[in-house]
Tab-separated table of C-alpha atoms in Angstrom:
chain	number	residue	atom	x	y	z
A	133	MET	CA	136.988	49.597	141.134
A	134	VAL	CA	134.615	47.880	138.301
A	135	ASP	CA	131.829	47.922	140.939
A	136	LYS	CA	132.587	51.337	141.595
A	137	LYS	CA	132.397	52.429	137.890
A	138	ASN	CA	128.991	50.519	137.203
A	139	SER	CA	127.582	52.045	140.092
A	140	MET	CA	128.496	55.945	138.553
A	141	ILE	CA	127.275	54.654	135.406
A	142	ARG	CA	124.096	53.398	136.620
A	143	ASN	CA	123.459	57.110	138.531
A	144	TYR	CA	124.311	58.750	135.706
A	145	ILE	CA	121.738	56.611	133.168
A	146	LEU	CA	119.381	57.443	136.491
A	147	LEU	CA	120.139	61.263	136.542
A	148	LEU	CA	119.898	61.319	132.780
A	149	ALA	CA	116.467	59.554	132.961
A	150	VAL	CA	114.928	61.224	135.164
A	151	SER	CA	116.331	64.687	133.445
A	152	LEU	CA	114.561	63.551	130.385
A	153	LEU	CA	111.687	63.029	132.000
A	154	SER	CA	111.376	66.453	133.412
A	155	VAL	CA	111.501	68.064	130.292
A	156	ILE	CA	108.865	65.333	129.079
A	157	GLY	CA	106.816	66.368	131.424
A	158	CYS	CA	106.706	70.132	130.727
A	159	SER	CA	103.449	71.545	129.914
A	160	ASP	CA	102.244	72.881	126.649
A	161	ASP	CA	102.153	76.152	127.987
A	162	LYS	CA	105.839	76.048	128.918
A	163	HIS	CA	107.112	74.172	126.040
A	164	ILE	CA	108.218	76.920	123.981
A	165	GLU	CA	109.929	79.168	126.788
A	166	SER	CA	111.718	76.162	128.190
A	167	LEU	CA	113.060	74.819	124.891
A	168	VAL	CA	113.645	77.854	122.672
A	169	ASN	CA	115.795	80.023	124.222
A	170	PRO	CA	116.911	83.513	122.504
A	171	GLU	CA	120.332	83.986	121.323
A	172	PRO	CA	122.351	86.475	123.078
A	173	ILE	CA	120.973	90.307	122.343
A	174	PRO	CA	123.890	91.504	120.025
A	175	ASP	CA	125.882	94.607	121.494
A	176	GLU	CA	124.483	97.105	119.175
A	177	VAL	CA	120.687	96.577	119.748
A	178	VAL	CA	121.398	96.712	123.743
A	179	GLU	CA	120.238	100.452	124.726
A	180	GLU	CA	119.685	102.104	127.870
A	181	GLU	CA	115.866	103.263	127.947
A	182	VAL	CA	116.030	106.788	126.501
A	183	ASP	CA	112.819	109.048	126.340
A	184	LEU	CA	113.348	109.644	122.306
A	185	GLY	CA	110.141	111.767	122.711
A	186	VAL	CA	106.896	111.599	120.515
A	187	ALA	CA	107.019	109.837	117.325
A	188	TYR	CA	105.887	111.208	114.128
A	189	GLY	CA	105.648	108.801	111.341
A	190	ALA	CA	103.783	106.488	109.077
A	191	ASP	CA	102.824	102.626	108.298
A	192	ILE	CA	104.234	102.599	104.542
A	193	SER	CA	103.975	98.456	104.496
A	194	TRP	CA	103.130	99.045	100.855
A	195	VAL	CA	105.493	100.714	99.385
A	196	THR	CA	107.619	97.682	98.467
A	197	ALA	CA	104.704	96.610	96.284
A	198	GLN	CA	104.072	99.671	94.934
A	199	GLU	CA	107.946	99.998	94.152
A	200	LYS	CA	107.663	96.757	92.181
A	201	MET	CA	104.683	98.260	90.509
A	202	GLY	CA	106.737	101.025	89.225
A	203	VAL	CA	105.255	103.897	91.566
A	204	ARG	CA	107.217	106.701	92.292
A	205	PHE	CA	107.136	109.055	95.153
A	206	TYR	CA	108.812	112.852	95.072
A	207	ASP	CA	109.473	115.610	97.463
A	208	LEU	CA	108.052	118.699	97.811
A	209	GLU	CA	110.066	120.367	95.126
A	210	GLY	CA	109.160	117.473	92.816
A	211	THR	CA	112.370	115.203	92.863
A	212	GLN	CA	112.073	111.757	92.794
A	213	THR	CA	112.784	110.203	96.402
A	214	ASP	CA	112.929	107.311	98.540
A	215	MET	CA	109.495	106.965	100.717
A	216	PHE	CA	112.072	106.171	103.648
A	217	SER	CA	113.681	109.464	103.300
A	218	LEU	CA	110.715	111.207	102.723
A	219	ILE	CA	109.450	110.215	106.443
A	220	ASN	CA	112.141	112.889	107.194
A	221	VAL	CA	110.822	115.948	104.906
A	222	MET	CA	107.449	115.384	106.243
A	223	GLY	CA	108.136	115.817	109.560
A	224	GLY	CA	108.326	112.366	110.809
A	225	ASN	CA	110.818	110.141	112.769
A	226	ALA	CA	109.195	106.981	112.816
A	227	VAL	CA	107.608	103.769	110.268
A	228	ARG	CA	105.086	100.933	111.286
A	229	LEU	CA	105.763	97.617	109.464
A	230	ARG	CA	102.829	95.222	109.284
A	231	VAL	CA	103.630	91.639	109.592
A	232	LEU	CA	101.809	88.508	108.085
A	233	VAL	CA	102.113	84.844	108.804
A	234	ASP	CA	101.689	83.003	105.555
A	235	PRO	CA	100.496	85.745	102.886
A	236	SER	CA	100.142	85.320	99.192
A	237	GLN	CA	102.311	87.166	96.641
A	238	ASP	CA	99.443	89.734	95.732
A	239	LEU	CA	100.558	93.146	95.799
A	240	TYR	CA	97.480	94.610	97.471
A	241	SER	CA	96.638	92.180	100.337
A	242	GLY	CA	99.715	90.345	100.318
A	243	LEU	CA	103.379	90.193	101.023
A	244	CYS	CA	104.378	91.687	104.005
A	245	ASP	CA	106.006	88.587	105.571
A	246	LYS	CA	109.265	88.494	107.898
A	247	ASP	CA	111.587	88.700	105.138
A	248	ASP	CA	109.664	91.443	103.428
A	249	VAL	CA	109.635	93.558	106.811
A	250	LEU	CA	113.467	92.899	106.987
A	251	ALA	CA	114.023	94.375	103.878
A	252	LYS	CA	112.171	97.332	104.649
A	253	ALA	CA	113.502	97.568	108.466
A	254	LEU	CA	116.665	97.775	107.206
A	255	ARG	CA	115.641	100.968	105.091
A	256	ALA	CA	114.224	102.018	107.918
A	257	LYS	CA	117.450	101.842	110.220
A	258	GLU	CA	119.482	103.449	106.955
A	259	ALA	CA	117.052	105.961	107.003
A	260	GLY	CA	117.405	106.787	110.833
A	261	LEU	CA	113.893	106.101	111.729
A	262	ARG	CA	112.157	104.376	114.748
A	263	ILE	CA	110.517	101.029	114.327
A	264	MET	CA	107.280	99.716	115.232
A	265	ILE	CA	106.294	95.974	113.961
A	266	ASP	CA	102.810	95.321	113.940
A	267	PHE	CA	101.433	92.080	113.964
A	268	HIS	CA	98.476	91.007	112.270
A	269	TYR	CA	98.467	87.048	113.230
A	270	SER	CA	96.762	86.421	109.960
A	271	ASN	CA	97.479	85.769	106.346
A	272	SER	CA	95.918	88.668	105.544
A	273	TRP	CA	94.473	91.705	106.631
A	274	THR	CA	92.970	91.418	110.192
A	275	VAL	CA	90.242	94.708	111.312
A	276	PRO	CA	87.690	94.541	114.207
A	277	THR	CA	84.926	92.556	111.972
A	278	ASN	CA	87.403	89.836	110.474
A	279	GLN	CA	90.337	88.066	112.155
A	280	ILE	CA	91.083	84.872	110.501
A	281	THR	CA	93.104	82.399	112.128
A	282	PRO	CA	96.288	81.493	109.560
A	283	GLU	CA	95.210	78.343	108.024
A	284	ALA	CA	98.384	76.884	109.543
A	285	TRP	CA	96.972	77.144	112.893
A	286	GLU	CA	93.351	76.392	112.470
A	287	GLY	CA	91.840	73.374	115.035
A	288	LYS	CA	93.899	74.925	118.116
A	289	ASN	CA	92.908	75.341	120.808
A	290	ALA	CA	93.646	78.500	122.857
A	291	ASN	CA	96.789	77.778	124.469
A	292	GLN	CA	97.986	76.104	121.419
A	293	LEU	CA	97.303	79.222	119.634
A	294	ALA	CA	99.137	81.263	122.026
A	295	GLN	CA	102.065	79.317	121.424
A	296	ALA	CA	101.673	79.739	117.971
A	297	VAL	CA	101.709	83.037	118.867
A	298	GLU	CA	104.643	83.529	120.493
A	299	ALA	CA	106.501	81.251	118.465
A	300	HIS	CA	105.439	83.480	115.391
A	301	THR	CA	106.842	86.571	117.258
A	302	ARG	CA	109.637	85.441	118.884
A	303	ASP	CA	110.751	83.977	115.065
A	304	VAL	CA	109.925	87.638	113.240
A	305	LEU	CA	111.663	89.313	115.968
A	306	LEU	CA	114.789	87.306	116.755
A	307	LEU	CA	115.490	87.663	112.686
A	308	LEU	CA	115.093	91.716	113.012
A	309	ARG	CA	117.614	91.799	116.249
A	310	ASN	CA	119.907	89.461	114.798
A	311	SER	CA	120.097	91.567	111.797
A	312	GLY	CA	121.265	94.506	114.005
A	313	ILE	CA	117.511	96.151	114.129
A	314	LYS	CA	116.112	98.066	116.857
A	315	VAL	CA	112.628	97.537	117.557
A	316	GLU	CA	110.985	100.525	119.734
A	317	TRP	CA	107.401	98.841	119.896
A	318	VAL	CA	105.443	96.173	118.913
A	319	GLN	CA	102.137	95.723	118.150
A	320	VAL	CA	100.389	92.504	119.324
A	321	GLY	CA	97.498	92.377	116.680
A	322	HIS	CA	95.933	94.750	114.604
A	323	GLU	CA	92.769	96.671	115.876
A	324	VAL	CA	91.697	93.654	118.162
A	325	THR	CA	88.512	95.621	119.272
A	326	ASN	CA	87.105	92.344	119.626
A	327	GLY	CA	89.776	90.128	120.478
A	328	MET	CA	91.957	88.074	117.534
A	329	LEU	CA	92.141	84.935	116.172
A	330	TRP	CA	88.574	83.884	115.935
A	331	PRO	CA	86.600	82.070	117.133
A	332	GLU	CA	88.942	80.800	119.869
A	333	GLY	CA	90.064	84.244	120.736
A	334	LYS	CA	86.865	86.239	119.895
A	335	CYS	CA	86.581	88.771	123.056
A	336	ASP	CA	82.790	88.816	123.400
A	337	THR	CA	82.790	84.859	123.273
A	338	TYR	CA	86.172	84.186	125.328
A	339	PRO	CA	87.560	86.768	126.851
A	340	GLN	CA	90.084	84.785	128.994
A	341	ASN	CA	91.478	83.120	125.582
A	342	PHE	CA	91.997	86.405	124.402
A	343	ALA	CA	93.850	87.642	127.347
A	344	THR	CA	95.877	84.466	126.815
A	345	ILE	CA	96.828	84.911	123.407
A	346	PHE	CA	97.448	88.362	123.870
A	347	LYS	CA	99.970	87.856	127.208
A	348	ALA	CA	101.506	85.237	124.751
A	349	GLY	CA	102.760	87.888	122.202
A	350	ALA	CA	103.852	90.436	124.685
A	351	LYS	CA	105.766	88.234	126.408
A	352	ALA	CA	107.602	86.866	123.442
A	353	ALA	CA	108.094	90.828	122.186
A	354	LYS	CA	109.344	91.783	125.889
A	355	THR	CA	111.908	88.429	125.742
A	356	VAL	CA	113.727	89.362	122.360
A	357	TYR	CA	113.633	92.944	122.831
A	358	PRO	CA	112.815	93.507	126.645
A	359	LYS	CA	113.146	97.543	126.377
A	360	THR	CA	110.248	97.723	123.864
A	361	LYS	CA	107.163	98.987	124.422
A	362	VAL	CA	103.859	96.593	123.585
A	363	VAL	CA	100.839	98.390	121.714
A	364	LEU	CA	97.472	97.418	122.427
A	365	HIS	CA	95.464	98.385	119.038
A	366	ILE	CA	91.718	99.256	119.341
A	367	GLU	CA	89.592	100.950	116.884
A	368	ASN	CA	87.742	104.416	117.546
A	369	GLY	CA	89.493	106.222	119.810
A	370	TRP	CA	87.210	108.909	119.545
A	371	ALA	CA	84.272	106.746	120.941
A	372	TYR	CA	85.345	106.407	124.489
A	373	TRP	CA	83.094	103.101	125.144
A	374	THR	CA	84.776	101.211	122.385
A	375	PRO	CA	88.255	101.278	123.754
A	376	ASP	CA	86.572	101.329	127.495
A	377	TRP	CA	84.764	97.511	126.909
A	378	THR	CA	88.187	96.192	125.067
A	379	LEU	CA	90.339	97.495	127.895
A	380	GLY	CA	88.318	96.278	130.629
A	381	GLN	CA	87.927	92.746	129.207
A	382	LEU	CA	91.731	92.348	128.928
A	383	ASN	CA	92.393	93.874	132.528
A	384	LYS	CA	89.648	91.958	134.416
A	385	ASN	CA	91.152	88.649	132.535
A	386	GLY	CA	94.798	89.425	133.797
A	387	ALA	CA	96.636	91.305	130.900
A	388	LYS	CA	96.525	94.605	132.301
A	389	GLN	CA	100.375	94.359	132.527
A	390	ALA	CA	100.380	92.853	129.335
A	391	TYR	CA	100.509	95.968	127.346
A	392	ASP	CA	102.300	99.684	127.643
A	393	ILE	CA	100.698	101.915	125.011
A	394	ILE	CA	96.900	102.000	124.096
A	395	GLY	CA	97.119	102.295	120.229
A	396	LEU	CA	94.215	103.867	118.395
A	397	SER	CA	92.782	104.238	114.903
A	398	TYR	CA	91.536	107.610	114.123
A	399	TYR	CA	89.968	108.474	110.782
A	400	PRO	CA	87.992	111.691	111.077
A	401	THR	CA	86.090	111.593	107.766
A	402	GLU	CA	84.830	107.715	108.941
A	403	MET	CA	84.288	108.793	112.197
A	404	LEU	CA	81.638	111.742	111.150
A	405	LYS	CA	79.952	108.313	109.162
A	406	HIS	CA	79.414	106.158	112.248
A	407	LYS	CA	76.138	106.463	113.806
A	408	ASP	CA	78.119	106.544	117.215
A	409	ALA	CA	79.686	110.088	116.473
A	410	ALA	CA	75.839	111.342	115.960
A	411	ASP	CA	75.064	110.118	119.348
A	412	LEU	CA	78.224	112.151	120.613
A	413	LYS	CA	77.301	114.962	119.041
A	414	ILE	CA	80.766	114.803	117.155
A	415	LYS	CA	79.970	117.404	114.027
A	416	ASN	CA	83.060	118.249	112.462
A	417	TRP	CA	87.195	117.163	112.698
A	418	LYS	CA	87.408	119.833	115.655
A	419	ASP	CA	84.813	117.855	118.019
A	420	GLY	CA	86.427	114.285	117.002
A	421	ASN	CA	89.701	115.765	118.062
A	422	ASP	CA	88.617	117.282	120.885
A	423	ALA	CA	87.075	114.119	122.458
A	424	ILE	CA	89.718	111.426	121.342
A	425	VAL	CA	92.228	114.012	123.062
A	426	LYS	CA	89.696	113.796	126.218
A	427	ASN	CA	89.864	109.959	126.402
A	428	MET	CA	93.218	109.253	125.829
A	429	GLU	CA	93.716	112.017	129.015
A	430	MET	CA	90.891	109.917	130.780
A	431	TRP	CA	93.050	106.260	130.215
A	432	VAL	CA	96.261	107.972	131.204
A	433	ARG	CA	94.748	109.114	134.360
A	434	SER	CA	92.737	105.724	135.394
A	435	LEU	CA	94.994	102.742	133.726
A	436	SER	CA	98.273	104.971	134.046
A	437	LYS	CA	99.260	104.079	130.468
A	438	LYS	CA	100.844	105.599	127.379
A	439	VAL	CA	98.063	106.556	124.633
A	440	MET	CA	98.826	106.594	120.858
A	441	ILE	CA	97.518	106.885	117.663
A	442	VAL	CA	98.562	104.567	115.362
A	443	GLU	CA	96.589	105.111	112.241
A	444	PHE	CA	95.371	108.449	111.035
A	445	GLY	CA	94.014	108.873	107.703
A	446	TYR	CA	91.503	111.308	105.803
A	447	GLU	CA	89.716	111.719	102.528
A	448	SER	CA	92.204	112.347	100.085
A	449	ASP	CA	90.231	114.955	98.098
A	450	LYS	CA	90.136	116.668	101.426
A	451	LEU	CA	94.229	117.191	101.842
A	452	ALA	CA	94.100	120.959	103.232
A	453	GLU	CA	90.925	119.916	105.792
A	454	ALA	CA	93.402	117.222	106.591
A	455	GLN	CA	96.178	119.177	107.417
A	456	GLN	CA	94.285	121.311	109.406
A	457	CYS	CA	93.366	118.481	111.462
A	458	LEU	CA	96.473	117.020	111.943
A	459	SER	CA	98.119	120.602	112.740
A	460	ASP	CA	95.328	120.515	115.593
A	461	LEU	CA	96.019	117.374	116.850
A	462	ILE	CA	99.227	117.982	117.320
A	463	SER	CA	99.163	121.009	119.235
A	464	GLN	CA	96.607	119.037	121.281
A	465	THR	CA	98.121	115.993	122.033
A	466	SER	CA	101.478	117.795	123.224
A	467	LYS	CA	99.827	118.366	126.041
A	468	ILE	CA	99.137	115.001	126.927
A	469	LYS	CA	102.040	113.947	129.601
A	470	SER	CA	102.388	110.122	128.267
A	471	PHE	CA	101.112	110.736	124.624
A	472	GLU	CA	103.669	108.703	122.391
A	473	GLY	CA	102.743	109.926	118.964
A	474	ILE	CA	101.004	109.582	115.306
A	475	MET	CA	101.295	107.365	112.894
A	476	MET	CA	99.642	108.366	109.081
A	477	TRP	CA	98.450	105.003	107.661
A	478	GLU	CA	99.595	104.431	104.023
A	479	PRO	CA	100.030	108.032	103.262
A	480	GLN	CA	101.764	107.359	100.000
A	481	SER	CA	98.744	105.246	98.316
A	482	TYR	CA	97.997	108.229	96.467
A	483	ASN	CA	95.596	108.306	93.312
A	484	GLY	CA	93.562	105.501	95.368
A	485	TRP	CA	96.185	102.974	94.846
A	486	ALA	CA	94.811	99.322	96.300
A	487	GLY	CA	91.430	101.008	96.513
A	488	ASN	CA	92.790	103.241	99.483
A	489	GLN	CA	90.919	106.964	99.327
A	490	LEU	CA	92.606	107.643	102.517
A	491	GLY	CA	95.882	108.666	101.420
A	492	LEU	CA	97.467	112.146	102.502
A	493	PHE	CA	99.898	112.544	99.121
A	494	THR	CA	98.917	114.901	96.463
A	495	LYS	CA	98.248	113.322	92.709
A	496	ASP	CA	101.247	113.895	91.523
A	497	GLY	CA	102.707	111.694	94.334
A	498	LYS	CA	104.140	114.390	96.933
A	499	PRO	CA	103.338	114.513	100.904
A	500	GLY	CA	99.986	116.475	100.551
A	501	VAL	CA	99.781	116.413	104.940
A	502	VAL	CA	102.984	116.937	106.852
A	503	PHE	CA	104.073	117.006	110.477
A	504	LYS	CA	105.674	120.299	110.794
C-alpha cells in the first residue's frame, strides 16, 4: 500500500512538472493569451448583434479638462447643458473617447487615462449614447507624422510591442466592460496612415511589424467585446491613394480580417490647403464631399468593409458653410449601403480652446453645426 501510494505521489509530481514546463515553454507571443483570461462577460453587456443604424456623434474627449477649467456648454436656447446630453440636442447618438497610455495631467494634451475614460463612458451610457473607444497607444497625441512609443514600451521589439498593445487594450476594455459599459467600436490606433509605435511599427519601414501590432490590438478588442467593430483609422479620405497605400500594406501582410471598418479623417477646409487637392481638382467642400463619398463606395465594393468618417471638422469662423457641407455629406453617405456614421472632432472647443480652430460651436458655447 505504501509503495502504491509513493508511486502515485511520484506520478503526480511528474505530471505537475510536465505541466509547469509546458507553461514555461509558451512563446512570448502566446503568453498573454494563455495566462490572462478575461472574466466572464456580464449579462447586461452581452447582446445580440443588432443594426442600430447610422451613428452620428462627436469625439468630446476634452470635456473633462474643459469642465475643470470652468468651460460651460449651452443648448440652442442658451440654457446651460451637460455636454453628453447636448449630443442628443445636436441630433447625435454617439461619442468617441480617446485613451492614452500614461498621460500627463496637462489639461490640453494629457488626461484621457483609463479612469478618465471610464468616467466619461459612464456619463455617455447615462445619456443613452453609443460608444467608440479610440486607442492612441502613446502618452500623448498621435497623428500621421507623430506616432511616439510610450516611454514604458521603448526598446521593445515588434512582438513585445504587440504584447503591450494587447495587454493595454484588454486592460482598458475590461475596466469598461466590468463597469457595465457596452463598447460598439474600438479604434486600434489613431491616424495610422504610416503605422504606429515608431520606429518598430512604422509602416513604410516595417509593414509586417505594423500588421502584427495592429492585429494584437484587434484581437484584444474582440476577446473582451466579441461583437465590437474594429476601426482602422486613416487620414485624408478624400485622396484615395493615401488610404489605398495603408490598406494595401496591412492587407498583404495578413491583417485584412483584423478590421471591420475603414475610418477616415475629413477636414474640408484643411483639405483645400493640401497640395493633393489641386492634383485631384478639388476646389471646394462640394468637390471634397464628392471625392470622399466616391472613395468610400470604392472601398466598400473592393474590400467588402464598412466605412465611416471618424473625424469631421471645419474652420470655426465658417459655421454656416460647415453646416451646408455636413448636410450634403449626410445626404450623400445615406446612399452608401455599408456606411457606419460620422463623428465630429471636439466640436465643443469653441473660441479656439486649446488652439483648436476647427470647433463647431458658436462663440457663446452653443452648437453651431448639427446633424439634423
